[in-house]
Short mmCIF file of C-alpha atoms in Angstrom, two decimals:
data_model
loop_
_atom_site.label_atom_id
_atom_site.label_comp_id
_atom_site.label_asym_id
_atom_site.label_seq_id
_atom_site.Cartn_x
_atom_site.Cartn_y
_atom_site.Cartn_z
CA MET A 1044 -11.48 -0.63 -16.82
CA GLN A 1045 -13.62 -1.42 -13.84
CA THR A 1046 -13.69 1.07 -11.51
CA ARG A 1047 -14.43 0.97 -7.50
CA GLN A 1048 -15.83 3.75 -4.73
CA LEU A 1049 -12.93 5.54 -3.42
CA GLY A 1050 -15.07 8.46 -1.40
CA PRO A 1051 -16.34 10.31 -3.89
CA PHE A 1052 -14.13 8.90 -6.06
CA SER A 1053 -13.87 6.31 -9.01
CA VAL A 1054 -11.15 5.04 -9.71
CA SER A 1055 -9.30 1.42 -11.19
CA ALA A 1056 -10.86 -1.41 -9.55
CA ILE A 1057 -6.88 -2.03 -9.35
CA GLY A 1058 -4.46 1.58 -8.90
CA LEU A 1059 -0.69 1.36 -8.60
CA GLY A 1060 1.43 2.12 -5.40
CA CYS A 1061 4.59 3.48 -5.98
CA MET A 1062 6.98 3.50 -3.55
CA ASN A 1063 9.21 0.73 -5.34
CA LEU A 1064 9.99 2.85 -8.30
CA SER A 1065 11.99 4.81 -5.64
CA GLN A 1066 12.68 2.28 -2.50
CA GLY A 1067 12.31 -0.23 -0.81
CA TYR A 1068 13.45 -4.03 -3.07
CA GLY A 1069 17.02 -2.74 -3.55
CA PRO A 1070 18.82 -0.03 -5.82
CA PRO A 1071 16.34 2.70 -7.25
CA ILE A 1072 15.09 2.27 -11.21
CA THR A 1073 16.05 4.83 -13.43
CA ASP A 1074 13.96 7.80 -14.10
CA LYS A 1075 12.94 6.68 -17.51
CA GLN A 1076 12.07 2.34 -16.02
CA GLY A 1077 10.02 4.85 -13.63
CA GLU A 1078 8.72 6.55 -16.59
CA SER A 1079 7.39 4.23 -18.65
CA VAL A 1080 5.61 2.89 -15.80
CA LEU A 1081 4.32 5.33 -14.47
CA LEU A 1082 2.95 6.11 -18.18
CA THR A 1083 1.96 2.47 -18.85
CA ALA A 1084 -0.53 2.65 -16.38
CA LEU A 1085 -2.06 5.82 -17.28
CA ASP A 1086 -2.59 4.91 -20.53
CA ALA A 1087 -3.80 0.96 -18.97
CA GLY A 1088 -6.91 2.86 -17.19
CA VAL A 1089 -5.38 3.03 -14.17
CA THR A 1090 -6.56 6.05 -12.34
CA LEU A 1091 -5.27 5.78 -7.64
CA PHE A 1092 -1.95 6.76 -7.82
CA ASP A 1093 0.33 6.09 -4.43
CA THR A 1094 2.50 7.81 -2.94
CA ALA A 1095 4.06 9.07 -0.08
CA SER A 1096 6.51 12.00 1.19
CA LEU A 1097 8.10 9.10 2.73
CA TYR A 1098 9.22 7.14 -0.23
CA GLY A 1099 12.62 7.65 -1.37
CA PHE A 1100 12.78 11.12 0.52
CA GLY A 1101 10.93 12.51 -1.12
CA ALA A 1102 12.07 11.28 -4.32
CA ASN A 1103 8.87 9.71 -5.18
CA GLU A 1104 6.75 12.54 -5.21
CA THR A 1105 8.73 14.36 -7.32
CA LEU A 1106 9.22 11.12 -9.70
CA ILE A 1107 5.69 11.12 -10.10
CA GLY A 1108 5.61 15.13 -10.20
CA ARG A 1109 7.42 15.53 -13.15
CA VAL A 1110 5.93 12.66 -15.06
CA LEU A 1111 2.08 13.76 -14.47
CA LYS A 1112 1.97 16.77 -13.95
CA THR A 1113 0.51 17.21 -17.45
CA HIS A 1114 -2.61 14.11 -16.91
CA ARG A 1115 -3.36 15.35 -13.77
CA GLN A 1116 -7.11 15.44 -14.43
CA ARG A 1117 -6.79 11.56 -14.82
CA PHE A 1118 -5.92 10.23 -12.61
CA THR A 1119 -6.78 9.78 -8.32
CA LEU A 1120 -3.45 11.13 -6.50
CA ALA A 1121 -2.78 9.27 -3.05
CA SER A 1122 0.11 11.17 -0.43
CA LYS A 1123 0.82 10.22 2.67
CA CYS A 1124 1.70 12.08 5.60
CA GLY A 1125 2.73 11.55 9.40
CA MET A 1126 5.89 9.33 8.57
CA THR A 1127 8.68 10.92 7.57
CA GLY A 1128 12.39 11.92 7.13
CA VAL A 1129 14.53 14.12 9.79
CA ASP A 1130 18.23 14.56 9.71
CA VAL A 1131 18.51 13.60 13.72
CA LYS A 1132 22.07 13.53 13.72
CA GLY A 1133 22.53 16.25 12.10
CA ASP A 1134 25.14 14.70 9.86
CA GLY A 1135 22.65 14.35 6.89
CA LYS A 1136 21.51 11.31 6.96
CA LEU A 1137 17.81 11.62 7.13
CA VAL A 1138 15.88 8.34 9.46
CA ARG A 1139 12.55 7.64 9.31
CA VAL A 1140 10.39 9.15 11.73
CA ILE A 1141 6.97 8.76 13.03
CA ASP A 1142 4.89 12.72 13.58
CA GLY A 1143 1.43 13.60 13.60
CA ARG A 1144 2.06 16.85 15.28
CA PRO A 1145 -0.73 19.06 13.45
CA ASP A 1146 1.77 21.53 12.59
CA THR A 1147 4.20 19.06 11.55
CA LEU A 1148 0.87 17.20 8.54
CA ARG A 1149 0.78 21.19 7.76
CA ARG A 1150 4.54 21.83 6.34
CA THR A 1151 4.36 18.29 5.42
CA CYS A 1152 1.39 18.64 3.07
CA GLU A 1153 3.05 22.09 1.24
CA ALA A 1154 6.14 20.10 0.42
CA SER A 1155 4.18 16.90 -0.95
CA LEU A 1156 2.30 20.03 -2.85
CA ARG A 1157 5.37 21.38 -4.27
CA ARG A 1158 7.24 18.24 -5.67
CA LEU A 1159 3.78 16.64 -6.55
CA GLN A 1160 3.94 20.71 -8.16
CA THR A 1161 -0.03 19.97 -8.57
CA ASP A 1162 -2.49 22.33 -6.35
CA VAL A 1163 -4.37 20.15 -4.53
CA ILE A 1164 -3.95 16.25 -2.68
CA ASP A 1165 -6.94 13.58 -4.00
CA LEU A 1166 -6.80 11.29 -0.81
CA TYR A 1167 -4.19 12.18 2.00
CA TYR A 1168 -3.57 10.16 4.76
CA ILE A 1169 -1.05 9.95 8.12
CA HIS A 1170 1.06 7.40 7.08
CA ARG A 1171 1.52 5.62 10.90
CA LEU A 1172 -0.17 6.48 13.73
CA ASP A 1173 1.77 8.65 16.37
CA LYS A 1174 0.76 7.50 19.69
CA THR A 1175 1.74 10.42 21.69
CA VAL A 1176 -0.64 12.88 19.35
CA PRO A 1177 -4.58 12.32 20.02
CA ILE A 1178 -5.74 10.82 16.25
CA GLU A 1179 -8.43 13.91 16.60
CA ASP A 1180 -5.46 16.50 16.47
CA SER A 1181 -4.32 14.92 13.38
CA VAL A 1182 -7.68 14.30 11.60
CA GLY A 1183 -8.25 17.66 13.21
CA ALA A 1184 -5.35 19.30 11.41
CA LEU A 1185 -6.58 17.63 7.71
CA SER A 1186 -10.25 18.29 8.40
CA ASP A 1187 -8.52 22.50 8.12
CA LEU A 1188 -6.74 21.45 4.69
CA VAL A 1189 -8.92 20.02 3.40
CA ARG A 1190 -11.46 23.37 3.92
CA LYS A 1191 -8.68 25.63 2.17
CA GLY A 1192 -8.52 22.91 -0.25
CA TYR A 1193 -5.20 21.45 -0.22
CA ILE A 1194 -6.40 18.21 0.13
CA ARG A 1195 -10.35 16.93 -0.92
CA THR A 1196 -10.35 13.46 1.20
CA ILE A 1197 -9.03 12.16 4.37
CA GLY A 1198 -7.47 8.68 4.85
CA LEU A 1199 -5.15 5.89 7.14
CA SER A 1200 -2.68 3.10 6.99
CA GLU A 1201 -2.12 0.46 9.27
CA MET A 1202 -4.49 1.37 11.63
CA SER A 1203 -6.97 -0.47 14.45
CA ALA A 1204 -11.08 -0.24 13.91
CA THR A 1205 -11.21 1.50 16.52
CA THR A 1206 -8.84 3.97 15.34
CA LEU A 1207 -10.48 4.69 11.94
CA ARG A 1208 -13.98 4.41 14.04
CA ARG A 1209 -12.23 8.26 16.06
CA ALA A 1210 -11.36 9.80 12.82
CA HIS A 1211 -14.68 8.87 11.41
CA ALA A 1212 -16.02 10.74 13.92
CA VAL A 1213 -13.68 14.39 13.75
CA HIS A 1214 -13.91 14.25 9.95
CA PRO A 1215 -15.03 12.13 7.08
CA ILE A 1216 -12.46 9.25 6.31
CA ALA A 1217 -12.37 8.15 3.25
CA ALA A 1218 -9.56 5.34 2.49
CA MET A 1219 -8.25 3.01 5.13
CA GLN A 1220 -4.61 1.55 3.22
CA THR A 1221 -2.93 -1.44 5.08
CA GLU A 1222 -1.26 -4.69 3.65
CA TYR A 1223 -3.04 -6.77 2.97
CA SER A 1224 -2.60 -10.68 0.70
CA LEU A 1225 -3.43 -14.29 1.17
CA TRP A 1226 -0.72 -14.45 4.15
CA THR A 1227 -1.64 -11.21 5.66
CA ARG A 1228 -4.43 -11.79 6.20
CA ASN A 1229 -4.77 -9.03 9.98
CA PRO A 1230 -7.49 -6.22 8.23
CA GLU A 1231 -9.91 -9.62 8.82
CA ILE A 1232 -10.13 -9.16 12.60
CA ALA A 1233 -11.87 -6.00 12.73
CA VAL A 1234 -10.34 -3.05 9.55
CA LEU A 1235 -12.41 -4.98 6.58
CA GLN A 1236 -15.74 -4.78 8.91
CA ALA A 1237 -15.15 -1.22 10.20
CA CYS A 1238 -14.38 -0.15 6.84
CA LYS A 1239 -18.04 -1.38 5.39
CA GLU A 1240 -19.67 -0.04 8.07
CA LEU A 1241 -18.53 3.30 7.69
CA GLY A 1242 -18.51 4.07 3.88
CA VAL A 1243 -14.61 3.75 4.18
CA ALA A 1244 -12.53 2.15 1.09
CA PHE A 1245 -10.28 -0.31 2.23
CA VAL A 1246 -7.00 0.01 0.32
CA ALA A 1247 -4.79 -2.97 0.43
CA PHE A 1248 -1.09 -2.79 -0.62
CA SER A 1249 1.88 -5.43 -0.55
CA PRO A 1250 -1.48 -7.12 -2.14
CA VAL A 1251 1.24 -10.03 -3.55
CA GLY A 1252 2.88 -10.09 -0.57
CA ARG A 1253 5.95 -8.35 -1.68
CA GLY A 1254 6.44 -10.74 -3.87
CA PHE A 1255 6.08 -14.23 -3.04
CA LEU A 1256 2.83 -14.60 -4.40
CA ALA A 1257 4.45 -13.41 -7.73
CA GLY A 1258 5.42 -16.14 -8.96
CA GLU A 1259 9.06 -15.56 -9.82
CA PRO A 1260 11.17 -17.48 -7.84
CA LEU A 1261 12.48 -15.71 -4.60
CA GLN A 1262 15.63 -16.07 -3.67
CA PRO A 1263 15.50 -13.77 0.11
CA GLU A 1264 19.85 -14.52 0.68
CA SER A 1265 20.35 -12.52 -1.99
CA PHE A 1266 18.47 -9.65 -1.56
CA GLU A 1267 20.16 -6.44 -1.92
CA ALA A 1268 21.48 -4.79 1.54
CA ASN A 1269 19.20 -2.36 1.44
CA ASP A 1270 15.88 -5.14 0.46
CA LEU A 1271 13.51 -3.68 3.38
CA ARG A 1272 12.64 -7.89 2.84
CA ARG A 1273 15.69 -8.56 5.69
CA SER A 1274 14.32 -7.19 8.22
CA MET A 1275 10.80 -9.20 7.59
CA PRO A 1276 10.92 -12.46 10.17
CA ARG A 1277 8.81 -13.99 7.08
CA PHE A 1278 11.36 -13.71 3.96
CA GLU A 1279 14.24 -15.28 7.11
CA GLY A 1280 15.89 -19.48 8.50
CA SER A 1281 14.03 -21.61 9.14
CA ASN A 1282 10.20 -19.28 8.43
CA TRP A 1283 11.32 -18.84 5.40
CA GLU A 1284 12.09 -22.77 4.18
CA ALA A 1285 8.03 -23.43 5.94
CA ASN A 1286 6.88 -20.53 3.12
CA ALA A 1287 9.00 -21.73 0.55
CA ARG A 1288 6.84 -25.14 0.40
CA LEU A 1289 3.39 -23.77 -0.13
CA LEU A 1290 4.50 -22.56 -3.01
CA PRO A 1291 4.19 -25.67 -5.11
CA ALA A 1292 0.47 -26.35 -4.63
CA TYR A 1293 -0.71 -22.11 -5.51
CA ARG A 1294 0.99 -22.30 -8.16
CA ARG A 1295 -0.49 -25.55 -9.08
CA LEU A 1296 -3.48 -23.61 -8.31
CA ALA A 1297 -2.80 -20.91 -11.38
CA ASN A 1298 -2.06 -23.56 -13.68
CA GLU A 1299 -5.78 -25.01 -12.75
CA VAL A 1300 -6.98 -21.50 -13.38
CA GLY A 1301 -5.02 -20.46 -16.22
CA CYS A 1302 -3.29 -17.42 -15.44
CA SER A 1303 -0.61 -16.01 -13.19
CA PRO A 1304 0.61 -16.44 -9.64
CA ALA A 1305 0.23 -12.28 -9.03
CA GLN A 1306 -3.52 -12.12 -11.09
CA LEU A 1307 -4.45 -14.75 -8.38
CA ALA A 1308 -3.21 -13.01 -5.75
CA LEU A 1309 -5.13 -10.22 -6.62
CA ALA A 1310 -8.50 -12.04 -8.10
CA TRP A 1311 -8.85 -13.27 -4.83
CA LEU A 1312 -8.26 -10.17 -2.80
CA LEU A 1313 -10.83 -8.12 -5.74
CA GLN A 1314 -13.62 -11.26 -5.46
CA ARG A 1315 -13.87 -10.61 -0.86
CA ALA A 1316 -15.42 -7.38 -1.12
CA GLU A 1317 -16.17 -4.37 -3.01
CA HIS A 1318 -14.84 -2.42 -1.21
CA ILE A 1319 -11.30 -3.80 -1.35
CA ILE A 1320 -9.06 -1.66 -4.12
CA PRO A 1321 -4.98 -3.39 -4.71
CA ILE A 1322 -2.93 -1.38 -5.16
CA PRO A 1323 0.62 -3.66 -6.00
CA GLY A 1324 3.83 -1.92 -6.72
CA THR A 1325 6.08 -3.19 -9.83
CA THR A 1326 9.72 -1.52 -11.60
CA ARG A 1327 8.60 -2.97 -14.57
CA VAL A 1328 6.37 -2.95 -17.24
CA ASP A 1329 5.22 -6.43 -17.93
CA HIS A 1330 4.40 -7.12 -14.24
CA LEU A 1331 2.51 -4.36 -14.41
CA GLN A 1332 0.79 -5.64 -16.83
CA ASP A 1333 0.14 -8.87 -15.84
CA ASN A 1334 -0.95 -7.48 -12.58
CA LEU A 1335 -4.15 -5.88 -14.53
CA GLY A 1336 -4.64 -9.51 -16.15
CA ALA A 1337 -6.64 -10.16 -12.62
CA LEU A 1338 -9.48 -8.01 -13.82
CA ASP A 1339 -10.48 -10.72 -16.25
CA VAL A 1340 -10.09 -13.28 -13.99
CA THR A 1341 -13.53 -15.17 -12.22
CA LEU A 1342 -12.01 -17.44 -9.53
CA SER A 1343 -14.46 -20.56 -8.31
CA ALA A 1344 -16.34 -20.62 -5.09
CA ASP A 1345 -13.49 -24.42 -5.50
CA VAL A 1346 -11.10 -22.36 -6.01
CA LEU A 1347 -11.02 -19.32 -3.44
CA VAL A 1348 -11.65 -22.80 -0.48
CA LYS A 1349 -8.43 -24.11 -1.46
CA LEU A 1350 -6.50 -20.84 -1.27
CA ASP A 1351 -7.87 -19.74 2.18
CA ALA A 1352 -6.70 -23.33 3.17
CA LEU A 1353 -3.64 -23.39 1.96
CA ILE A 1354 -2.46 -19.77 2.49
CA ASN A 1355 -3.96 -17.63 5.46
CA GLN A 1356 -2.67 -16.88 9.43
CA HIS A 1357 -2.40 -20.09 10.58
CA THR A 1358 -0.03 -21.97 7.80
CA VAL A 1359 2.19 -18.56 7.34
CA ALA A 1360 4.94 -18.95 9.67
CA GLY A 1361 6.82 -16.13 10.57
CA SER A 1362 5.72 -12.14 11.41
CA ARG A 1363 4.90 -9.69 8.64
CA TYR A 1364 7.03 -6.76 10.86
CA ASN A 1365 9.88 -7.01 12.66
CA ALA A 1366 9.81 -5.69 16.82
CA GLN A 1367 10.03 -2.08 15.48
CA GLY A 1368 7.61 -2.38 12.92
CA ASN A 1369 4.46 -4.77 14.70
CA LEU A 1370 5.08 -1.68 17.41
CA ASP A 1371 4.64 1.72 14.13
CA ALA A 1372 1.58 -0.66 12.77
CA GLN A 1373 -1.52 -0.35 14.38
CA THR A 1374 -3.20 -2.78 12.81
CA GLU A 1375 -4.98 -5.61 15.57
CA GLN A 1376 -2.61 -8.24 15.67
CA PHE A 1377 -3.24 -11.59 15.61
#
């Protein structure tokens, strides 16, 4: 397994985003299916597993804790705080709330440790910026958790280069996690360069464009009611029609290289910079194995030029999030 540096950790060059095992793209899979994906990834050499207190409102951390607790020394465990489920109306229905207050972050960490069945979380991200709380206060709370031995390193998710620099001045930031792929180029505005300058790993989630770059034809009209892509403009109406027209040429490039479309997307990311670590998510073992095959793919300069010209911020139609999602994500916008 090829490795890359993430703070003090040497991790697999491709990690596993675990959200899909509990939420996001239709009905959750069975625990048995989730266990199979997790253990297959571990046996294949994946050593970075990424979860969050938000995913399945704790269910994802519970699954990882149950399945991987006996293998804890074999991998780097990442989770997130600052965006959790809260019973706002008192009716038992949890809604997503961004809360970066120090006391909330401490309580969230303690609950995550119990669900994950571990004494320490290796990398603990602030999931989204709480715009009512100075980032210095939120990072300061996590630095206290580092000193107490509850977490080892601190990360940020979907935040700007300016926020990264402010946070890094309080406590070293090990990683910035943001959506990045051929069809989501926002990190290229400022965050990628800031990470490089500060020695911060860049963890790319949704590296195959939420399935768009994975090769299998998507039919947005048939997405399940709880599929998060239903609220994303890129998968809607004329935007989707325009984006789908990019795929035949993209698949031809994959055939030219001799790899799968998903491998093409991941190989492109891996060759962008050494500090980039993609964490594709999947619910299927065959897709997991296909993703890891990207480590054996080397793209020529000519192919890289063709890819950049084909799928980029100018050729993709529609925003990556809806209006609320764009407000929640502080990453620089085109």
